[in-house]
Amino acid sequence: MELRQLKYFLEVAKHKSITKAAESLHISQPALSKMIMGLEEELGMTLIIRTNKTSEITDAGMVVMEYAQKMAVLVDEMSTTLNDMTNLTRGKINIGLPPFIGSLFFPQVLAKFHQKYPNIEMNITEYGGARVVKSVEEGEIELGVAVQPIDDQEFNVFPIVEEEMKLLVNSEHRFASRDNVCINELINEEFIFYSEEFALHDIMRNLFISEGFEPKILFKSSQWDFMSEMVAANLGITILPEPICNRVFHNELRIIGLKPAVLWKLAVITKKNRYLSNAARMFVEFILNERKITHYN
């Protein structure tokens, strides 16, 4: 069994298509099919069920895929470790950022980091906060930015931002003239809510449940600008971090405080007991020195 076979199998599993995987790998479809068949013969099991349109992964294929992903992470770590030992001036960082966060704080931080370390390549993947945590845990990305609380038994947690959550309502809403609203007063409101992939979905939902009610969710979205536009159209209310609310410029919207205050805490996370490249360590150190980003507009 060769690492290349496993790499090619992972690509087929990713695309669920030998044709698309062959295009991605820049090899011929017959060559890829032959390599997969060779892997199946060696293992004595069918890994892929081939149809005219798709290539479905069997139960045995799922097991192989799980171990192949772990091996790919180890190979990447080995390469990174060897590169670090040679003190190369180049490097690469795989970063996971939730869309809410990326657009607020990180353009300026990334620009400054690139200016200081121009030879370090940064691959940024936008995931919801929950998936960022999972991806760091599984080794898909080296470090991520996520909403706390984070399990500090599994992750190294470096706090960087702390802001308040604010209520966003239409100017005709009954709360529009209020400075603050108690959370339990929202029991009968209809919410424009976050998609399940975002950590805020579970955090805010659990907060409401602790106050004695299940939120009435009218729509879910992963885009804060779309959420605020729906509130402006008087379709419901929403709760967003204050820095996002401050970016909303609409005459039909009002920003209101919550009682008790609800904090939005962000942290850079890395997996404990996993090798972290020099480039990633430099980035963590850099961003901790730039914690003043919480005051950026």
PDB file of N, CA and C in Angstrom, residues 43-115:
ATOM      1  N   LEU A  43      -6.482  -4.768  -0.152  1.00  0.00           N
ATOM      2  CA  LEU A  43      -7.222  -4.842   1.107  1.00  0.00           C
ATOM      3  C   LEU A  43      -8.244  -5.969   1.121  1.00  0.00           C
ATOM      4  N   GLY A  44      -8.602  -6.438  -0.085  1.00  0.00           N
ATOM      5  CA  GLY A  44      -9.586  -7.516  -0.182  1.00  0.00           C
ATOM      6  C   GLY A  44     -10.995  -7.054   0.112  1.00  0.00           C
ATOM      7  N   MET A  45     -11.273  -5.788  -0.119  1.00  0.00           N
ATOM      8  CA  MET A  45     -12.597  -5.227   0.164  1.00  0.00           C
ATOM      9  C   MET A  45     -12.960  -4.183  -0.881  1.00  0.00           C
ATOM     10  N   THR A  46     -14.254  -4.048  -1.124  1.00  0.00           N
ATOM     11  CA  THR A  46     -14.750  -3.007  -2.008  1.00  0.00           C
ATOM     12  C   THR A  46     -14.834  -1.697  -1.235  1.00  0.00           C
ATOM     13  N   LEU A  47     -14.184  -0.668  -1.764  1.00  0.00           N
ATOM     14  CA  LEU A  47     -14.167   0.634  -1.087  1.00  0.00           C
ATOM     15  C   LEU A  47     -15.144   1.614  -1.721  1.00  0.00           C
ATOM     16  N   ILE A  48     -15.411   1.431  -3.011  1.00  0.00           N
ATOM     17  CA  ILE A  48     -16.253   2.359  -3.759  1.00  0.00           C
ATOM     18  C   ILE A  48     -17.255   1.589  -4.589  1.00  0.00           C
ATOM     19  N   ILE A  49     -18.509   2.004  -4.534  1.00  0.00           N
ATOM     20  CA  ILE A  49     -19.541   1.460  -5.415  1.00  0.00           C
ATOM     21  C   ILE A  49     -19.683   2.419  -6.586  1.00  0.00           C
ATOM     22  N   ARG A  50     -19.349   1.954  -7.770  1.00  0.00           N
ATOM     23  CA  ARG A  50     -19.315   2.808  -8.947  1.00  0.00           C
ATOM     24  C   ARG A  50     -20.646   2.766  -9.677  1.00  0.00           C
ATOM     25  N   THR A  51     -21.172   3.953  -9.983  1.00  0.00           N
ATOM     26  CA  THR A  51     -22.367   4.073 -10.821  1.00  0.00           C
ATOM     27  C   THR A  51     -22.027   5.008 -11.972  1.00  0.00           C
ATOM     28  N   ASN A  52     -23.005   5.254 -12.817  1.00  0.00           N
ATOM     29  CA  ASN A  52     -22.757   6.116 -13.977  1.00  0.00           C
ATOM     30  C   ASN A  52     -22.458   7.554 -13.564  1.00  0.00           C
ATOM     31  N   LYS A  53     -23.053   7.992 -12.448  1.00  0.00           N
ATOM     32  CA  LYS A  53     -22.928   9.404 -12.073  1.00  0.00           C
ATOM     33  C   LYS A  53     -22.047   9.640 -10.856  1.00  0.00           C
ATOM     34  N   THR A  54     -22.073   8.716  -9.891  1.00  0.00           N
ATOM     35  CA  THR A  54     -21.331   8.968  -8.657  1.00  0.00           C
ATOM     36  C   THR A  54     -20.538   7.738  -8.238  1.00  0.00           C
ATOM     37  N   SER A  55     -19.663   7.930  -7.278  1.00  0.00           N
ATOM     38  CA  SER A  55     -18.899   6.845  -6.669  1.00  0.00           C
ATOM     39  C   SER A  55     -19.179   6.894  -5.170  1.00  0.00           C
ATOM     40  N   GLU A  56     -20.032   5.991  -4.706  1.00  0.00           N
ATOM     41  CA  GLU A  56     -20.423   5.982  -3.308  1.00  0.00           C
ATOM     42  C   GLU A  56     -19.417   5.190  -2.476  1.00  0.00           C
ATOM     43  N   ILE A  57     -19.112   5.698  -1.289  1.00  0.00           N
ATOM     44  CA  ILE A  57     -18.139   5.069  -0.409  1.00  0.00           C
ATOM     45  C   ILE A  57     -18.827   3.995   0.429  1.00  0.00           C
ATOM     46  N   THR A  58     -18.258   2.794   0.476  1.00  0.00           N
ATOM     47  CA  THR A  58     -18.801   1.712   1.286  1.00  0.00           C
ATOM     48  C   THR A  58     -18.403   1.900   2.748  1.00  0.00           C
ATOM     49  N   ASP A  59     -18.944   1.018   3.615  1.00  0.00           N
ATOM     50  CA  ASP A  59     -18.572   1.078   5.034  1.00  0.00           C
ATOM     51  C   ASP A  59     -17.072   0.846   5.203  1.00  0.00           C
ATOM     52  N   ALA A  60     -16.538  -0.117   4.439  1.00  0.00           N
ATOM     53  CA  ALA A  60     -15.084  -0.359   4.490  1.00  0.00           C
ATOM     54  C   ALA A  60     -14.321   0.866   3.999  1.00  0.00           C
ATOM     55  N   GLY A  61     -14.874   1.515   2.954  1.00  0.00           N
ATOM     56  CA  GLY A  61     -14.254   2.724   2.428  1.00  0.00           C
ATOM     57  C   GLY A  61     -14.220   3.840   3.447  1.00  0.00           C
ATOM     58  N   MET A  62     -15.271   3.937   4.277  1.00  0.00           N
ATOM     59  CA  MET A  62     -15.310   4.966   5.318  1.00  0.00           C
ATOM     60  C   MET A  62     -14.211   4.743   6.343  1.00  0.00           C
ATOM     61  N   VAL A  63     -13.952   3.465   6.680  1.00  0.00           N
ATOM     62  CA  VAL A  63     -12.879   3.147   7.632  1.00  0.00           C
ATOM     63  C   VAL A  63     -11.525   3.535   7.040  1.00  0.00           C
ATOM     64  N   VAL A  64     -11.302   3.168   5.772  1.00  0.00           N
ATOM     65  CA  VAL A  64     -10.047   3.512   5.107  1.00  0.00           C
ATOM     66  C   VAL A  64      -9.887   5.027   5.034  1.00  0.00           C
ATOM     67  N   MET A  65     -10.980   5.734   4.738  1.00  0.00           N
ATOM     68  CA  MET A  65     -10.929   7.190   4.634  1.00  0.00           C
ATOM     69  C   MET A  65     -10.521   7.813   5.975  1.00  0.00           C
ATOM     70  N   GLU A  66     -11.074   7.294   7.076  1.00  0.00           N
ATOM     71  CA  GLU A  66     -10.752   7.833   8.396  1.00  0.00           C
ATOM     72  C   GLU A  66      -9.260   7.695   8.696  1.00  0.00           C
ATOM     73  N   TYR A  67      -8.706   6.518   8.426  1.00  0.00           N
ATOM     74  CA  TYR A  67      -7.286   6.305   8.707  1.00  0.00           C
ATOM     75  C   TYR A  67      -6.404   7.052   7.712  1.00  0.00           C
ATOM     76  N   ALA A  68      -6.853   7.140   6.464  1.00  0.00           N
ATOM     77  CA  ALA A  68      -6.077   7.875   5.460  1.00  0.00           C
ATOM     78  C   ALA A  68      -5.972   9.349   5.826  1.00  0.00           C
ATOM     79  N   GLN A  69      -7.051   9.920   6.386  1.00  0.00           N
ATOM     80  CA  GLN A  69      -7.018  11.321   6.814  1.00  0.00           C
ATOM     81  C   GLN A  69      -6.027  11.517   7.957  1.00  0.00           C
ATOM     82  N   LYS A  70      -6.006  10.563   8.897  1.00  0.00           N
ATOM     83  CA  LYS A  70      -5.059  10.657  10.011  1.00  0.00           C
ATOM     84  C   LYS A  70      -3.621  10.574   9.505  1.00  0.00           C
ATOM     85  N   MET A  71      -3.385   9.674   8.535  1.00  0.00           N
ATOM     86  CA  MET A  71      -2.043   9.522   7.989  1.00  0.00           C
ATOM     87  C   MET A  71      -1.614  10.769   7.232  1.00  0.00           C
ATOM     88  N   ALA A  72      -2.573  11.403   6.527  1.00  0.00           N
ATOM     89  CA  ALA A  72      -2.260  12.628   5.789  1.00  0.00           C
ATOM     90  C   ALA A  72      -1.850  13.739   6.743  1.00  0.00           C
ATOM     91  N   VAL A  73      -2.539  13.827   7.902  1.00  0.00           N
ATOM     92  CA  VAL A  73      -2.185  14.831   8.905  1.00  0.00           C
ATOM     93  C   VAL A  73      -0.767  14.589   9.421  1.00  0.00           C
ATOM     94  N   LEU A  74      -0.433  13.314   9.688  1.00  0.00           N
ATOM     95  CA  LEU A  74       0.898  12.979  10.196  1.00  0.00           C
ATOM     96  C   LEU A  74       1.987  13.296   9.177  1.00  0.00           C
ATOM     97  N   VAL A  75       1.711  13.010   7.909  1.00  0.00           N
ATOM     98  CA  VAL A  75       2.689  13.310   6.860  1.00  0.00           C
ATOM     99  C   VAL A  75       2.917  14.813   6.760  1.00  0.00           C
ATOM    100  N   ASP A  76       1.817  15.595   6.852  1.00  0.00           N
ATOM    101  CA  ASP A  76       1.945  17.056   6.816  1.00  0.00           C
ATOM    102  C   ASP A  76       2.761  17.558   8.004  1.00  0.00           C
ATOM    103  N   GLU A  77       2.500  16.975   9.180  1.00  0.00           N
ATOM    104  CA  GLU A  77       3.255  17.378  10.368  1.00  0.00           C
ATOM    105  C   GLU A  77       4.739  17.061  10.207  1.00  0.00           C
ATOM    106  N   MET A  78       5.047  15.899   9.621  1.00  0.00           N
ATOM    107  CA  MET A  78       6.437  15.526   9.406  1.00  0.00           C
ATOM    108  C   MET A  78       7.126  16.521   8.480  1.00  0.00           C
ATOM    109  N   SER A  79       6.452  16.884   7.394  1.00  0.00           N
ATOM    110  CA  SER A  79       7.030  17.842   6.444  1.00  0.00           C
ATOM    111  C   SER A  79       7.247  19.193   7.094  1.00  0.00           C
ATOM    112  N   THR A  80       6.258  19.621   7.885  1.00  0.00           N
ATOM    113  CA  THR A  80       6.360  20.913   8.559  1.00  0.00           C
ATOM    114  C   THR A  80       7.511  20.918   9.555  1.00  0.00           C
ATOM    115  N   THR A  81       7.642  19.821  10.315  1.00  0.00           N
ATOM    116  CA  THR A  81       8.715  19.722  11.300  1.00  0.00           C
ATOM    117  C   THR A  81      10.084  19.784  10.631  1.00  0.00           C
ATOM    118  N   LEU A  82      10.223  19.052   9.522  1.00  0.00           N
ATOM    119  CA  LEU A  82      11.500  19.050   8.807  1.00  0.00           C
ATOM    120  C   LEU A  82      11.818  20.424   8.226  1.00  0.00           C
ATOM    121  N   ASN A  83      10.786  21.102   7.717  1.00  0.00           N
ATOM    122  CA  ASN A  83      11.000  22.449   7.179  1.00  0.00           C
ATOM    123  C   ASN A  83      11.439  23.412   8.277  1.00  0.00           C
ATOM    124  N   ASP A  84      10.807  23.284   9.446  1.00  0.00           N
ATOM    125  CA  ASP A  84      11.180  24.153  10.565  1.00  0.00           C
ATOM    126  C   ASP A  84      12.620  23.909  11.009  1.00  0.00           C
ATOM    127  N   MET A  85      13.053  22.660  10.949  1.00  0.00           N
ATOM    128  CA  MET A  85      14.418  22.326  11.372  1.00  0.00           C
ATOM    129  C   MET A  85      15.461  22.973  10.468  1.00  0.00           C
ATOM    130  N   THR A  86      15.081  23.240   9.229  1.00  0.00           N
ATOM    131  CA  THR A  86      16.044  23.854   8.310  1.00  0.00           C
ATOM    132  C   THR A  86      16.031  25.376   8.406  1.00  0.00           C
ATOM    133  N   ASN A  87      15.167  25.930   9.311  1.00  0.00           N
ATOM    134  CA  ASN A  87      15.094  27.373   9.519  1.00  0.00           C
ATOM    135  C   ASN A  87      14.784  28.126   8.230  1.00  0.00           C
ATOM    136  N   LEU A  88      13.854  27.571   7.458  1.00  0.00           N
ATOM    137  CA  LEU A  88      13.467  28.238   6.217  1.00  0.00           C
ATOM    138  C   LEU A  88      12.743  29.537   6.528  1.00  0.00           C
ATOM    139  N   THR A  89      12.901  30.520   5.673  1.00  0.00           N
ATOM    140  CA  THR A  89      12.207  31.796   5.866  1.00  0.00           C
ATOM    141  C   THR A  89      10.770  31.720   5.342  1.00  0.00           C
ATOM    142  N   ARG A  90      10.455  30.651   4.662  1.00  0.00           N
ATOM    143  CA  ARG A  90       9.102  30.486   4.141  1.00  0.00           C
ATOM    144  C   ARG A  90       8.302  29.565   5.055  1.00  0.00           C
ATOM    145  N   GLY A  91       6.990  29.658   4.963  1.00  0.00           N
ATOM    146  CA  GLY A  91       6.126  28.797   5.746  1.00  0.00           C
ATOM    147  C   GLY A  91       4.699  28.907   5.252  1.00  0.00           C
ATOM    148  N   LYS A  92       3.832  28.094   5.832  1.00  0.00           N
ATOM    149  CA  LYS A  92       2.423  28.108   5.442  1.00  0.00           C
ATOM    150  C   LYS A  92       1.574  27.886   6.686  1.00  0.00           C
ATOM    151  N   ILE A  93       0.482  28.634   6.791  1.00  0.00           N
ATOM    152  CA  ILE A  93      -0.440  28.501   7.916  1.00  0.00           C
ATOM    153  C   ILE A  93      -1.838  28.253   7.367  1.00  0.00           C
ATOM    154  N   ASN A  94      -2.511  27.245   7.908  1.00  0.00           N
ATOM    155  CA  ASN A  94      -3.913  26.997   7.574  1.00  0.00           C
ATOM    156  C   ASN A  94      -4.776  27.527   8.708  1.00  0.00           C
ATOM    157  N   ILE A  95      -5.560  28.547   8.427  1.00  0.00           N
ATOM    158  CA  ILE A  95      -6.343  29.255   9.443  1.00  0.00           C
ATOM    159  C   ILE A  95      -7.828  29.091   9.158  1.00  0.00           C
ATOM    160  N   GLY A  96      -8.612  28.824  10.198  1.00  0.00           N
ATOM    161  CA  GLY A  96     -10.069  28.770  10.077  1.00  0.00           C
ATOM    162  C   GLY A  96     -10.703  29.977  10.731  1.00  0.00           C
ATOM    163  N   LEU A  97     -11.535  30.687   9.980  1.00  0.00           N
ATOM    164  CA  LEU A  97     -12.203  31.891  10.492  1.00  0.00           C
ATOM    165  C   LEU A  97     -13.705  31.827  10.226  1.00  0.00           C
ATOM    166  N   PRO A  98     -14.542  32.037  11.232  1.00  0.00           N
ATOM    167  CA  PRO A  98     -15.968  32.201  10.970  1.00  0.00           C
ATOM    168  C   PRO A  98     -16.213  33.501  10.201  1.00  0.00           C
ATOM    169  N   PRO A  99     -17.157  33.517   9.262  1.00  0.00           N
ATOM    170  CA  PRO A  99     -17.408  34.725   8.457  1.00  0.00           C
ATOM    171  C   PRO A  99     -17.690  35.969   9.293  1.00  0.00           C
ATOM    172  N   PHE A 100     -18.458  35.821  10.392  1.00  0.00           N
ATOM    173  CA  PHE A 100     -18.741  36.963  11.265  1.00  0.00           C
ATOM    174  C   PHE A 100     -17.446  37.641  11.693  1.00  0.00           C
ATOM    175  N   ILE A 101     -16.478  36.809  12.069  1.00  0.00           N
ATOM    176  CA  ILE A 101     -15.251  37.297  12.678  1.00  0.00           C
ATOM    177  C   ILE A 101     -14.281  37.843  11.637  1.00  0.00           C
ATOM    178  N   GLY A 102     -14.141  37.086  10.545  1.00  0.00           N
ATOM    179  CA  GLY A 102     -13.157  37.451   9.539  1.00  0.00           C
ATOM    180  C   GLY A 102     -13.330  38.852   8.989  1.00  0.00           C
ATOM    181  N   SER A 103     -14.570  39.229   8.721  1.00  0.00           N
ATOM    182  CA  SER A 103     -14.812  40.532   8.111  1.00  0.00           C
ATOM    183  C   SER A 103     -14.635  41.682   9.093  1.00  0.00           C
ATOM    184  N   LEU A 104     -14.680  41.398  10.381  1.00  0.00           N
ATOM    185  CA  LEU A 104     -14.594  42.471  11.380  1.00  0.00           C
ATOM    186  C   LEU A 104     -13.169  42.842  11.747  1.00  0.00           C
ATOM    187  N   PHE A 105     -12.426  41.855  12.201  1.00  0.00           N
ATOM    188  CA  PHE A 105     -11.162  42.142  12.846  1.00  0.00           C
ATOM    189  C   PHE A 105      -9.919  41.805  12.031  1.00  0.00           C
ATOM    190  N   PHE A 106     -10.013  40.826  11.171  1.00  0.00           N
ATOM    191  CA  PHE A 106      -8.790  40.225  10.681  1.00  0.00           C
ATOM    192  C   PHE A 106      -8.169  40.803   9.422  1.00  0.00           C
ATOM    193  N   PRO A 107      -8.874  41.522   8.571  1.00  0.00           N
ATOM    194  CA  PRO A 107      -8.172  42.090   7.410  1.00  0.00           C
ATOM    195  C   PRO A 107      -6.944  42.915   7.786  1.00  0.00           C
ATOM    196  N   GLN A 108      -7.084  43.783   8.799  1.00  0.00           N
ATOM    197  CA  GLN A 108      -5.950  44.617   9.203  1.00  0.00           C
ATOM    198  C   GLN A 108      -4.846  43.798   9.858  1.00  0.00           C
ATOM    199  N   VAL A 109      -5.229  42.809  10.678  1.00  0.00           N
ATOM    200  CA  VAL A 109      -4.226  41.970  11.335  1.00  0.00           C
ATOM    201  C   VAL A 109      -3.456  41.156  10.305  1.00  0.00           C
ATOM    202  N   LEU A 110      -4.182  40.557   9.365  1.00  0.00           N
ATOM    203  CA  LEU A 110      -3.524  39.750   8.334  1.00  0.00           C
ATOM    204  C   LEU A 110      -2.618  40.609   7.454  1.00  0.00           C
ATOM    205  N   ALA A 111      -3.064  41.825   7.163  1.00  0.00           N
ATOM    206  CA  ALA A 111      -2.241  42.722   6.346  1.00  0.00           C
ATOM    207  C   ALA A 111      -0.938  43.065   7.060  1.00  0.00           C
ATOM    208  N   LYS A 112      -1.022  43.347   8.361  1.00  0.00           N
ATOM    209  CA  LYS A 112       0.184  43.663   9.139  1.00  0.00           C
ATOM    210  C   LYS A 112       1.113  42.460   9.227  1.00  0.00           C
ATOM    211  N   PHE A 113       0.525  41.276   9.431  1.00  0.00           N
ATOM    212  CA  PHE A 113       1.339  40.068   9.534  1.00  0.00           C
ATOM    213  C   PHE A 113       2.040  39.778   8.210  1.00  0.00           C
ATOM    214  N   HIS A 114       1.324  39.956   7.107  1.00  0.00           N
ATOM    215  CA  HIS A 114       1.921  39.718   5.789  1.00  0.00           C
ATOM    216  C   HIS A 114       3.045  40.714   5.504  1.00  0.00           C
ATOM    217  N   GLN A 115       2.845  41.939   5.957  1.00  0.00           N
ATOM    218  CA  GLN A 115       3.885  42.957   5.764  1.00  0.00           C
ATOM    219  C   GLN A 115       5.154  42.589   6.528  1.00  0.00           C
TER     220      GLN A 115
END
